[in-house]
mmCIF file of C-alpha atoms in Angstrom:
data_model
loop_
_atom_site.group_PDB
_atom_site.id
_atom_site.type_symbol
_atom_site.label_atom_id
_atom_site.label_comp_id
_atom_site.label_asym_id
_atom_site.label_seq_id
_atom_site.Cartn_x
_atom_site.Cartn_y
_atom_site.Cartn_z
ATOM 1 C CA MET W 1 34.714 86.573 159.940
ATOM 2 C CA LYS W 2 36.795 87.661 157.075
ATOM 3 C CA SER W 3 39.862 85.764 158.395
ATOM 4 C CA TYR W 4 37.884 82.556 159.197
ATOM 5 C CA PHE W 5 37.312 82.550 155.417
ATOM 6 C CA GLN W 6 40.667 83.321 154.443
ATOM 7 C CA TYR W 7 41.731 80.353 156.762
ATOM 8 C CA LEU W 8 39.245 78.149 155.020
ATOM 9 C CA LYS W 9 40.657 79.294 152.113
ATOM 10 C CA LEU W 10 37.003 79.870 150.760
ATOM 11 C CA PHE W 11 36.558 83.035 150.025
ATOM 12 C CA GLY W 12 38.638 85.950 149.172
ATOM 13 C CA GLY W 13 38.565 89.526 150.103
ATOM 14 C CA ARG W 14 37.252 90.183 146.676
ATOM 15 C CA THR W 15 34.469 87.881 146.585
ATOM 16 C CA LEU W 16 33.314 88.778 150.062
ATOM 17 C CA LYS W 17 32.403 92.179 148.765
ATOM 18 C CA THR W 18 31.058 91.268 145.797
ATOM 19 C CA GLY W 19 28.335 89.425 148.022
ATOM 20 C CA ILE W 20 27.826 92.256 150.743
ATOM 21 C CA SER W 21 27.289 94.874 147.007
ATOM 22 C CA VAL W 22 24.809 92.324 145.935
ATOM 23 C CA PHE W 23 23.313 92.150 148.845
ATOM 24 C CA PHE W 24 22.572 95.625 149.780
ATOM 25 C CA THR W 25 22.229 96.436 146.365
ATOM 26 C CA ALA W 26 19.420 93.627 145.889
ATOM 27 C CA PHE W 27 17.992 94.867 149.194
ATOM 28 C CA ILE W 28 17.362 98.699 148.264
ATOM 29 C CA CYS W 29 15.902 97.419 144.991
ATOM 30 C CA LEU W 30 13.287 95.726 146.710
ATOM 31 C CA LEU W 31 13.067 98.024 149.623
ATOM 32 C CA PHE W 32 11.547 100.801 147.256
ATOM 33 C CA ASP W 33 10.054 98.014 144.597
ATOM 34 C CA LEU W 34 12.999 98.302 141.705
ATOM 35 C CA PRO W 35 13.902 96.094 139.432
ATOM 36 C CA VAL W 36 16.753 93.892 141.108
ATOM 37 C CA THR W 37 18.594 92.107 137.716
ATOM 38 C CA PHE W 38 20.116 95.892 136.450
ATOM 39 C CA ALA W 39 21.177 97.014 139.922
ATOM 40 C CA VAL W 40 22.752 93.464 140.866
ATOM 41 C CA ILE W 41 24.989 92.926 137.618
ATOM 42 C CA THR W 42 26.209 95.911 137.829
ATOM 43 C CA ALA W 43 27.190 95.525 141.342
ATOM 44 C CA ILE W 44 28.984 92.261 140.338
ATOM 45 C CA VAL W 45 31.240 93.961 137.149
ATOM 46 C CA THR W 46 31.560 96.787 139.292
ATOM 47 C CA VAL W 47 33.756 95.608 142.273
ATOM 48 C CA GLU W 48 37.556 96.542 141.690
ATOM 49 C CA ASN W 49 40.790 95.598 143.564
ATOM 50 C CA THR W 50 41.087 98.476 145.352
ATOM 51 C CA ALA W 51 38.959 101.558 146.749
ATOM 52 C CA ALA W 52 40.677 104.501 144.427
ATOM 53 C CA ASP W 53 40.144 102.470 141.376
ATOM 54 C CA SER W 54 36.464 102.067 142.416
ATOM 55 C CA LEU W 55 35.522 105.282 143.122
ATOM 56 C CA ARG W 56 37.952 106.378 139.728
ATOM 57 C CA LYS W 57 35.583 104.085 137.602
ATOM 58 C CA ALA W 58 32.180 104.919 138.754
ATOM 59 C CA LEU W 59 32.625 108.669 138.140
ATOM 60 C CA VAL W 60 32.595 107.007 134.250
ATOM 61 C CA ARG W 61 30.511 104.065 134.814
ATOM 62 C CA PHE W 62 27.392 106.358 135.486
ATOM 63 C CA PRO W 63 27.784 108.551 131.908
ATOM 64 C CA ALA W 64 28.646 105.335 130.229
ATOM 65 C CA SER W 65 25.486 103.727 131.681
ATOM 66 C CA ALA W 66 22.740 106.766 131.088
ATOM 67 C CA ILE W 67 24.516 106.709 127.347
ATOM 68 C CA GLY W 68 23.702 102.710 127.490
ATOM 69 C CA ALA W 69 20.159 103.270 128.522
ATOM 70 C CA LEU W 70 19.494 106.297 126.337
ATOM 71 C CA LEU W 71 20.703 104.579 123.149
ATOM 72 C CA ALA W 72 18.370 101.169 124.259
ATOM 73 C CA ALA W 73 15.207 103.567 124.631
ATOM 74 C CA ILE W 74 15.780 104.981 121.301
ATOM 75 C CA PHE W 75 16.011 101.815 119.060
ATOM 76 C CA PHE W 76 13.809 100.639 121.290
ATOM 77 C CA GLY W 77 10.883 103.084 119.925
ATOM 78 C CA LEU W 78 12.450 102.604 116.622
ATOM 79 C CA PHE W 79 12.358 99.043 115.895
ATOM 80 C CA GLY W 80 10.384 97.395 119.321
ATOM 81 C CA LEU W 81 11.880 94.265 120.417
ATOM 82 C CA SER W 82 13.479 92.871 117.428
ATOM 83 C CA PRO W 83 17.373 91.272 116.962
ATOM 84 C CA ILE W 84 18.445 94.880 115.382
ATOM 85 C CA THR W 85 17.684 96.225 118.417
ATOM 86 C CA PHE W 86 19.896 94.730 120.460
ATOM 87 C CA ALA W 87 22.602 94.766 118.065
ATOM 88 C CA LEU W 88 22.390 98.551 117.285
ATOM 89 C CA ALA W 89 22.293 99.729 121.388
ATOM 90 C CA ALA W 90 25.283 97.114 121.683
ATOM 91 C CA MET W 91 27.802 98.783 119.208
ATOM 92 C CA LEU W 92 26.310 101.874 119.659
ATOM 93 C CA THR W 93 27.357 102.117 123.238
ATOM 94 C CA ILE W 94 30.337 100.711 122.273
ATOM 95 C CA ALA W 95 31.462 102.985 119.808
ATOM 96 C CA VAL W 96 30.370 106.207 121.825
ATOM 97 C CA CYS W 97 31.960 105.181 124.875
ATOM 98 C CA VAL W 98 35.302 104.859 123.199
ATOM 99 C CA ARG W 99 35.146 107.929 121.137
ATOM 100 C CA LEU W 100 34.088 109.344 125.274
ATOM 101 C CA LYS W 101 37.045 107.619 126.352
ATOM 102 C CA LEU W 102 34.884 106.027 128.877
ATOM 103 C CA ILE W 103 36.693 103.037 128.535
ATOM 104 C CA ASP W 104 36.001 101.685 132.016
ATOM 105 C CA GLY W 105 32.593 101.989 131.648
ATOM 106 C CA VAL W 106 31.997 100.188 128.175
ATOM 107 C CA LEU W 107 31.227 97.061 130.394
ATOM 108 C CA VAL W 108 29.083 98.190 132.204
ATOM 109 C CA ALA W 109 26.774 100.547 129.849
ATOM 110 C CA THR W 110 26.339 97.848 127.152
ATOM 111 C CA ILE W 111 25.063 95.447 129.711
ATOM 112 C CA THR W 112 22.575 98.309 130.905
ATOM 113 C CA ALA W 113 22.237 98.594 127.189
ATOM 114 C CA VAL W 114 20.865 94.995 126.168
ATOM 115 C CA ALA W 115 19.367 93.862 129.822
ATOM 116 C CA MET W 116 16.739 97.039 129.676
ATOM 117 C CA ILE W 117 15.703 96.268 126.430
ATOM 118 C CA PRO W 118 13.165 93.471 127.035
ATOM 119 C CA GLU W 119 11.786 95.134 130.109
ATOM 120 C CA PHE W 120 10.744 98.630 128.663
ATOM 121 C CA GLY W 121 7.343 99.593 129.246
ATOM 122 C CA ASP W 122 5.040 101.750 127.109
ATOM 123 C CA ASP W 123 6.165 105.172 129.347
ATOM 124 C CA TYR W 124 9.509 105.029 128.001
ATOM 125 C CA PHE W 125 10.902 108.137 129.598
ATOM 126 C CA THR W 126 9.769 106.147 133.093
ATOM 127 C CA SER W 127 11.494 102.952 132.003
ATOM 128 C CA PHE W 128 14.739 105.105 131.341
ATOM 129 C CA PHE W 129 14.989 106.481 134.191
ATOM 130 C CA THR W 130 14.088 103.304 136.266
ATOM 131 C CA ARG W 131 16.511 102.140 134.976
ATOM 132 C CA LEU W 132 19.180 104.386 135.159
ATOM 133 C CA GLY W 133 18.190 104.663 138.557
ATOM 134 C CA THR W 134 18.698 100.263 139.537
ATOM 135 C CA THR W 135 22.137 100.456 137.587
ATOM 136 C CA SER W 136 23.532 103.980 139.483
ATOM 137 C CA VAL W 137 22.240 101.917 142.674
ATOM 138 C CA GLY W 138 24.473 98.881 141.965
ATOM 139 C CA ILE W 139 27.447 100.995 141.016
ATOM 140 C CA ILE W 140 27.067 103.499 144.378
ATOM 141 C CA VAL W 141 26.650 99.976 146.932
ATOM 142 C CA SER W 142 29.614 98.450 145.005
ATOM 143 C CA THR W 143 32.081 101.836 145.170
ATOM 144 C CA LEU W 144 30.840 102.229 148.897
ATOM 145 C CA VAL W 145 31.473 99.115 149.888
ATOM 146 C CA ASN W 146 34.762 98.553 148.206
ATOM 147 C CA TYR W 147 35.939 101.763 149.804
ATOM 148 C CA LEU W 148 34.891 101.271 153.701
ATOM 149 C CA LEU W 149 34.370 97.499 153.871
ATOM 150 C CA LEU W 150 37.701 94.648 153.680
ATOM 151 C CA PRO W 151 40.375 97.373 152.632
ATOM 152 C CA PRO W 152 42.856 94.699 150.115
ATOM 153 C CA ASP W 153 46.169 94.284 151.845
ATOM 154 C CA TYR W 154 48.421 93.100 149.096
ATOM 155 C CA SER W 155 51.412 93.499 150.970
ATOM 156 C CA GLU W 156 52.108 89.934 152.180
ATOM 157 C CA ARG W 157 51.708 88.411 148.559
ATOM 158 C CA ILE W 158 54.103 91.471 147.742
ATOM 159 C CA TYR W 159 56.809 89.760 150.217
ATOM 160 C CA GLY W 160 55.830 86.594 149.767
ATOM 161 C CA ASN W 161 56.528 86.858 145.489
ATOM 162 C CA ILE W 162 59.584 88.528 146.208
ATOM 163 C CA LYS W 163 61.005 86.003 147.874
ATOM 164 C CA ASP W 164 60.332 83.326 145.631
ATOM 165 C CA LEU W 165 61.099 85.335 143.080
ATOM 166 C CA TYR W 166 64.787 85.832 143.795
ATOM 167 C CA CYS W 167 65.007 81.791 144.840
ATOM 168 C CA GLU W 168 63.371 81.210 140.785
ATOM 169 C CA ALA W 169 66.213 83.673 139.752
ATOM 170 C CA ALA W 170 68.783 82.367 141.291
ATOM 171 C CA ASP W 171 67.851 78.646 139.811
ATOM 172 C CA ILE W 172 67.527 79.918 136.426
ATOM 173 C CA LEU W 173 70.930 81.460 136.699
ATOM 174 C CA GLU W 174 72.205 78.096 137.511
ATOM 175 C CA GLY W 175 70.265 76.229 135.024
ATOM 176 C CA THR W 176 71.369 78.561 132.280
ATOM 177 C CA ALA W 177 75.171 78.005 133.681
ATOM 178 C CA ASP W 178 74.672 74.214 133.527
ATOM 179 C CA ILE W 179 72.910 74.740 130.383
ATOM 180 C CA LEU W 180 75.751 76.722 128.597
ATOM 181 C CA PHE W 181 78.787 73.946 129.618
ATOM 182 C CA ASP W 182 76.672 70.988 129.274
ATOM 183 C CA GLN W 183 73.647 70.831 127.136
ATOM 184 C CA THR W 184 72.956 67.483 128.065
ATOM 185 C CA LYS W 185 71.497 68.376 131.379
ATOM 186 C CA MET W 186 68.217 70.607 130.453
ATOM 187 C CA ASN W 187 67.365 71.770 126.997
ATOM 188 C CA TYR W 188 67.219 75.553 126.353
ATOM 189 C CA THR W 189 63.472 75.889 126.039
ATOM 190 C CA SER W 190 62.629 74.653 129.174
ATOM 191 C CA MET W 191 64.867 77.171 130.929
ATOM 192 C CA GLN W 192 63.288 80.020 128.654
ATOM 193 C CA ARG W 193 59.700 78.933 129.701
ATOM 194 C CA ARG W 194 61.129 79.143 133.030
ATOM 195 C CA TYR W 195 62.677 82.967 132.676
ATOM 196 C CA ARG W 196 59.425 84.280 130.962
ATOM 197 C CA GLN W 197 57.346 82.659 133.760
ATOM 198 C CA LEU W 198 59.640 84.751 135.641
ATOM 199 C CA THR W 199 59.508 88.164 134.263
ATOM 200 C CA ILE W 200 55.476 87.438 134.051
ATOM 201 C CA LYS W 201 55.503 87.243 137.958
ATOM 202 C CA LEU W 202 57.393 90.292 138.102
ATOM 203 C CA GLU W 203 55.362 92.270 136.236
ATOM 204 C CA GLY W 204 52.419 90.420 138.339
ATOM 205 C CA THR W 205 54.218 91.768 141.486
ATOM 206 C CA TYR W 206 54.542 95.050 139.845
ATOM 207 C CA GLN W 207 51.114 95.216 139.089
ATOM 208 C CA LEU W 208 50.088 94.250 142.932
ATOM 209 C CA SER W 209 52.452 97.046 144.022
ATOM 210 C CA GLN W 210 50.769 99.786 142.225
ATOM 211 C CA TYR W 211 47.088 98.556 143.692
ATOM 212 C CA GLN W 212 48.777 98.761 147.343
ATOM 213 C CA ARG W 213 50.245 102.532 146.625
ATOM 214 C CA GLU W 214 46.892 103.134 145.416
ATOM 215 C CA GLU W 215 44.800 101.717 148.263
ATOM 216 C CA TRP W 216 47.012 104.020 150.891
ATOM 217 C CA LYS W 217 45.588 107.334 149.154
ATOM 218 C CA TYR W 218 42.467 106.210 150.898
ATOM 219 C CA HIS W 219 43.129 104.150 154.319
ATOM 220 C CA ARG W 220 45.663 104.922 156.899
ATOM 221 C CA HIS W 221 48.887 102.718 157.261
ATOM 222 C CA SER W 222 51.877 102.757 160.036
ATOM 223 C CA THR W 223 55.274 104.286 159.257
ATOM 224 C CA ASN W 224 56.678 100.609 159.531
ATOM 225 C CA GLU W 225 54.541 99.264 156.415
ATOM 226 C CA MET W 226 55.477 102.345 154.412
ATOM 227 C CA LYS W 227 59.110 101.316 155.485
ATOM 228 C CA ALA W 228 58.572 97.685 154.254
ATOM 229 C CA PHE W 229 56.670 98.560 151.366
ATOM 230 C CA SER W 230 60.180 100.811 150.438
ATOM 231 C CA PHE W 231 62.484 98.123 151.215
ATOM 232 C CA ALA W 232 60.326 95.216 149.430
ATOM 233 C CA GLN W 233 59.706 97.976 146.377
ATOM 234 C CA LYS W 234 64.018 98.660 146.013
ATOM 235 C CA LYS W 235 64.364 94.601 146.441
ATOM 236 C CA LEU W 236 61.856 94.564 143.747
ATOM 237 C CA ASN W 237 63.737 96.999 141.477
ATOM 238 C CA ILE W 238 66.832 95.208 141.705
ATOM 239 C CA LEU W 239 65.328 91.718 140.860
ATOM 240 C CA GLN W 240 64.557 93.193 137.944
ATOM 241 C CA GLN W 241 67.658 94.606 136.888
ATOM 242 C CA ILE W 242 68.442 90.855 137.789
ATOM 243 C CA THR W 243 66.035 89.645 135.438
ATOM 244 C CA TYR W 244 67.384 91.762 132.449
ATOM 245 C CA HIS W 245 70.959 90.259 133.130
ATOM 246 C CA LEU W 246 69.550 86.445 132.936
ATOM 247 C CA GLY W 247 67.501 87.478 129.732
ATOM 248 C CA ASN W 248 70.959 88.407 128.503
ATOM 249 C CA LEU W 249 72.327 84.679 129.028
ATOM 250 C CA GLN W 250 69.034 82.740 127.736
ATOM 251 C CA HIS W 251 70.238 82.973 124.271
ATOM 252 C CA LEU W 252 74.330 82.356 124.594
ATOM 253 C CA GLU W 253 75.345 79.824 122.808
ATOM 254 C CA LEU W 254 79.666 78.250 124.116
ATOM 255 C CA ASN W 255 81.313 76.073 122.023
ATOM 256 C CA VAL W 256 82.228 73.186 123.814
ATOM 257 C CA ASN W 257 86.373 74.397 124.096
ATOM 258 C CA ALA W 258 85.033 77.546 125.409
ATOM 259 C CA PHE W 259 86.874 77.819 128.548
ATOM 260 C CA THR W 260 89.660 75.651 130.269
ATOM 261 C CA LYS W 261 88.588 73.479 132.825
ATOM 262 C CA GLU W 262 90.004 75.676 135.490
ATOM 263 C CA GLU W 263 88.527 78.723 134.013
ATOM 264 C CA LYS W 264 84.771 76.455 134.188
ATOM 265 C CA GLU W 265 85.385 75.933 137.582
ATOM 266 C CA VAL W 266 86.004 79.542 138.341
ATOM 267 C CA ILE W 267 83.138 80.656 136.696
ATOM 268 C CA GLU W 268 81.049 77.676 138.080
ATOM 269 C CA SER W 269 81.495 78.764 141.289
ATOM 270 C CA ILE W 270 80.821 82.109 141.389
ATOM 271 C CA ILE W 271 77.470 81.084 139.207
ATOM 272 C CA SER W 272 76.671 78.928 142.444
ATOM 273 C CA SER W 273 77.558 81.617 144.889
ATOM 274 C CA ILE W 274 75.748 84.156 143.242
ATOM 275 C CA GLY W 275 72.841 81.671 143.779
ATOM 276 C CA GLU W 276 73.397 81.572 147.067
ATOM 277 C CA ILE W 277 73.029 85.215 147.799
ATOM 278 C CA LEU W 278 70.116 85.623 146.406
ATOM 279 C CA LYS W 279 68.610 82.762 148.140
ATOM 280 C CA THR W 280 69.925 83.864 151.147
ATOM 281 C CA PRO W 281 66.781 86.546 153.169
ATOM 282 C CA ASN W 282 69.719 88.993 153.778
ATOM 283 C CA HIS W 283 71.826 88.986 150.627
ATOM 284 C CA GLU W 284 75.042 88.901 152.843
ATOM 285 C CA ILE W 285 78.239 88.448 150.026
ATOM 286 C CA SER W 286 81.406 86.558 151.501
ATOM 287 C CA VAL W 287 84.243 87.313 151.427
ATOM 288 C CA GLU W 288 85.643 84.288 149.543
ATOM 289 C CA HIS W 289 82.941 85.310 146.811
ATOM 290 C CA PHE W 290 84.595 88.570 147.004
ATOM 291 C CA ARG W 291 87.791 86.841 146.637
ATOM 292 C CA GLN W 292 86.409 84.752 143.648
ATOM 293 C CA ILE W 293 85.266 87.944 141.674
ATOM 294 C CA GLU W 294 88.529 89.833 142.180
ATOM 295 C CA GLN W 295 90.313 87.038 140.443
ATOM 296 C CA LEU W 296 87.718 87.216 137.547
ATOM 297 C CA ASP W 297 88.142 90.890 137.451
ATOM 298 C CA GLU W 298 91.400 90.292 136.697
ATOM 299 C CA ASP W 299 91.316 87.390 134.424
ATOM 300 C CA PHE W 300 88.734 89.509 132.550
ATOM 301 C CA TRP W 301 90.846 91.234 130.198
ATOM 302 C CA LYS W 302 92.999 88.518 129.478
ATOM 303 C CA TRP W 303 90.717 86.384 129.046
ATOM 304 C CA LYS W 304 88.678 88.400 126.775
ATOM 305 C CA ASP W 305 92.127 88.612 124.379
ATOM 306 C CA GLU W 306 92.532 85.080 124.293
ATOM 307 C CA HIS W 307 88.817 84.203 123.682
ATOM 308 C CA ILE W 308 88.136 87.224 120.729
ATOM 309 C CA GLU W 309 90.218 86.034 117.971
ATOM 310 C CA HIS W 310 88.390 83.419 115.908
ATOM 311 C CA PRO W 311 89.937 80.683 113.709
ATOM 312 C CA THR W 312 88.786 82.281 110.926
ATOM 313 C CA LYS W 313 90.907 85.341 112.124
ATOM 314 C CA TYR W 314 87.838 87.535 112.149
ATOM 315 C CA ARG W 315 87.169 89.339 115.686
ATOM 316 C CA HIS W 316 84.054 89.729 117.603
ATOM 317 C CA HIS W 317 84.343 91.662 119.692
ATOM 318 C CA PHE W 318 81.468 91.175 122.485
ATOM 319 C CA PRO W 319 81.580 86.972 121.530
ATOM 320 C CA PRO W 320 79.732 84.494 123.823
ATOM 321 C CA GLU W 321 82.374 84.097 125.811
ATOM 322 C CA THR W 322 83.279 88.128 127.021
ATOM 323 C CA ILE W 323 79.569 88.191 126.748
ATOM 324 C CA LEU W 324 79.256 85.525 129.760
ATOM 325 C CA LEU W 325 82.473 86.995 131.727
ATOM 326 C CA TYR W 326 80.534 91.058 131.422
ATOM 327 C CA GLU W 327 77.128 89.721 132.874
ATOM 328 C CA ILE W 328 78.369 87.762 135.780
ATOM 329 C CA LEU W 329 80.468 90.848 136.840
ATOM 330 C CA SER W 330 77.240 93.149 135.977
ATOM 331 C CA LEU W 331 74.941 90.694 138.664
ATOM 332 C CA HIS W 332 77.972 90.879 141.235
ATOM 333 C CA ASP W 333 77.375 94.680 140.799
ATOM 334 C CA VAL W 334 73.567 94.427 141.363
ATOM 335 C CA LEU W 335 74.318 91.715 144.569
ATOM 336 C CA GLU W 336 76.391 94.604 145.862
ATOM 337 C CA GLU W 337 73.333 97.641 145.777
ATOM 338 C CA LEU W 338 71.214 94.226 147.162
ATOM 339 C CA ALA W 339 73.646 93.742 150.065
ATOM 340 C CA ASP W 340 73.871 97.534 151.152
ATOM 341 C CA VAL W 341 69.929 97.920 150.978
ATOM 342 C CA SER W 342 69.413 94.900 153.024
ATOM 343 C CA GLU W 343 72.342 95.819 155.277
ATOM 344 C CA ARG W 344 70.811 99.436 156.069
ATOM 345 C CA ARG W 345 67.587 97.858 156.360
ATOM 346 C CA TYR W 346 68.731 95.517 159.074
ATOM 347 C CA GLN W 347 70.498 98.130 161.169
ATOM 348 C CA LEU W 348 67.316 100.182 160.656
ATOM 349 C CA ILE W 349 65.082 97.707 162.136
ATOM 350 C CA GLN W 350 67.379 96.961 165.252
ATOM 351 C CA ILE W 351 67.445 100.773 165.779
ATOM 352 C CA GLN W 352 63.546 101.099 166.260
ATOM 353 C CA PRO W 353 62.073 100.221 169.752
#
């Protein structure tokens, strides 16, 4: 059924788990003639991304809900059904939970506190435990559903993101070079926006990786899955280094005549080659690319001396021209690490039966 819904792109795993949690929560409450509303609301807001998060936060949400229910009962007894009751119950619940470091339980506790006020009967004691009990049903059911049913698998999203990120990094590198050498092709603002989007997606992929690690603490996984995930993490860490060097290039400003025509051709050729390597799945480095890098490495110090002195005779130790060459060589160093990691991964796959 899950595969069918995913094929239709109608429901994701978390949406399905929410629906299942609500169903069983409502079923249990109706079976024992308990109020359904609080339990269902709690079940909805306590479904988490991973089983680990669900179990960890459940231990926080139960005492937080008890605090919210207790404060609601106290203020209802003092002020009855009035606006001040709602306000004080909400504020004090948040304040106490934060003070006790029950941060993950603040939302559930506050909802419990304000939602139960209109439902108080004459017997405060019974009402308190009834509302706390129904809230606990929602927490327990959603936690069990999160743990037992439809365990999330973020690996495909992670691998897809990494592939897209490498291609995007290559495009940004080539686009940045176009800006540096010919500012009429693209504006800085547009490229910096793409760079920020790259870093945001990179951070999101790291977050998915953290979710996957936590999920595997509670669900079985194969050795091959772990090896594939480990390889993806290495590529992700290398991509972070690449992103760092791309960031250093975003604010460079070259003079129109910063390099000669021949120098520009060499640099643009190397940048184009780096882009192709980033986009290639196995990230293999060609002999021609190594030859160009050797040439650039030999010319680096000569070019540095030529470009370091300005007409004013004021010497910059790291003028834009030097920084550009340094970042290109640094990117190549990272590429060698990437190619080595990819080659070892390929050999490992070939060895496996």
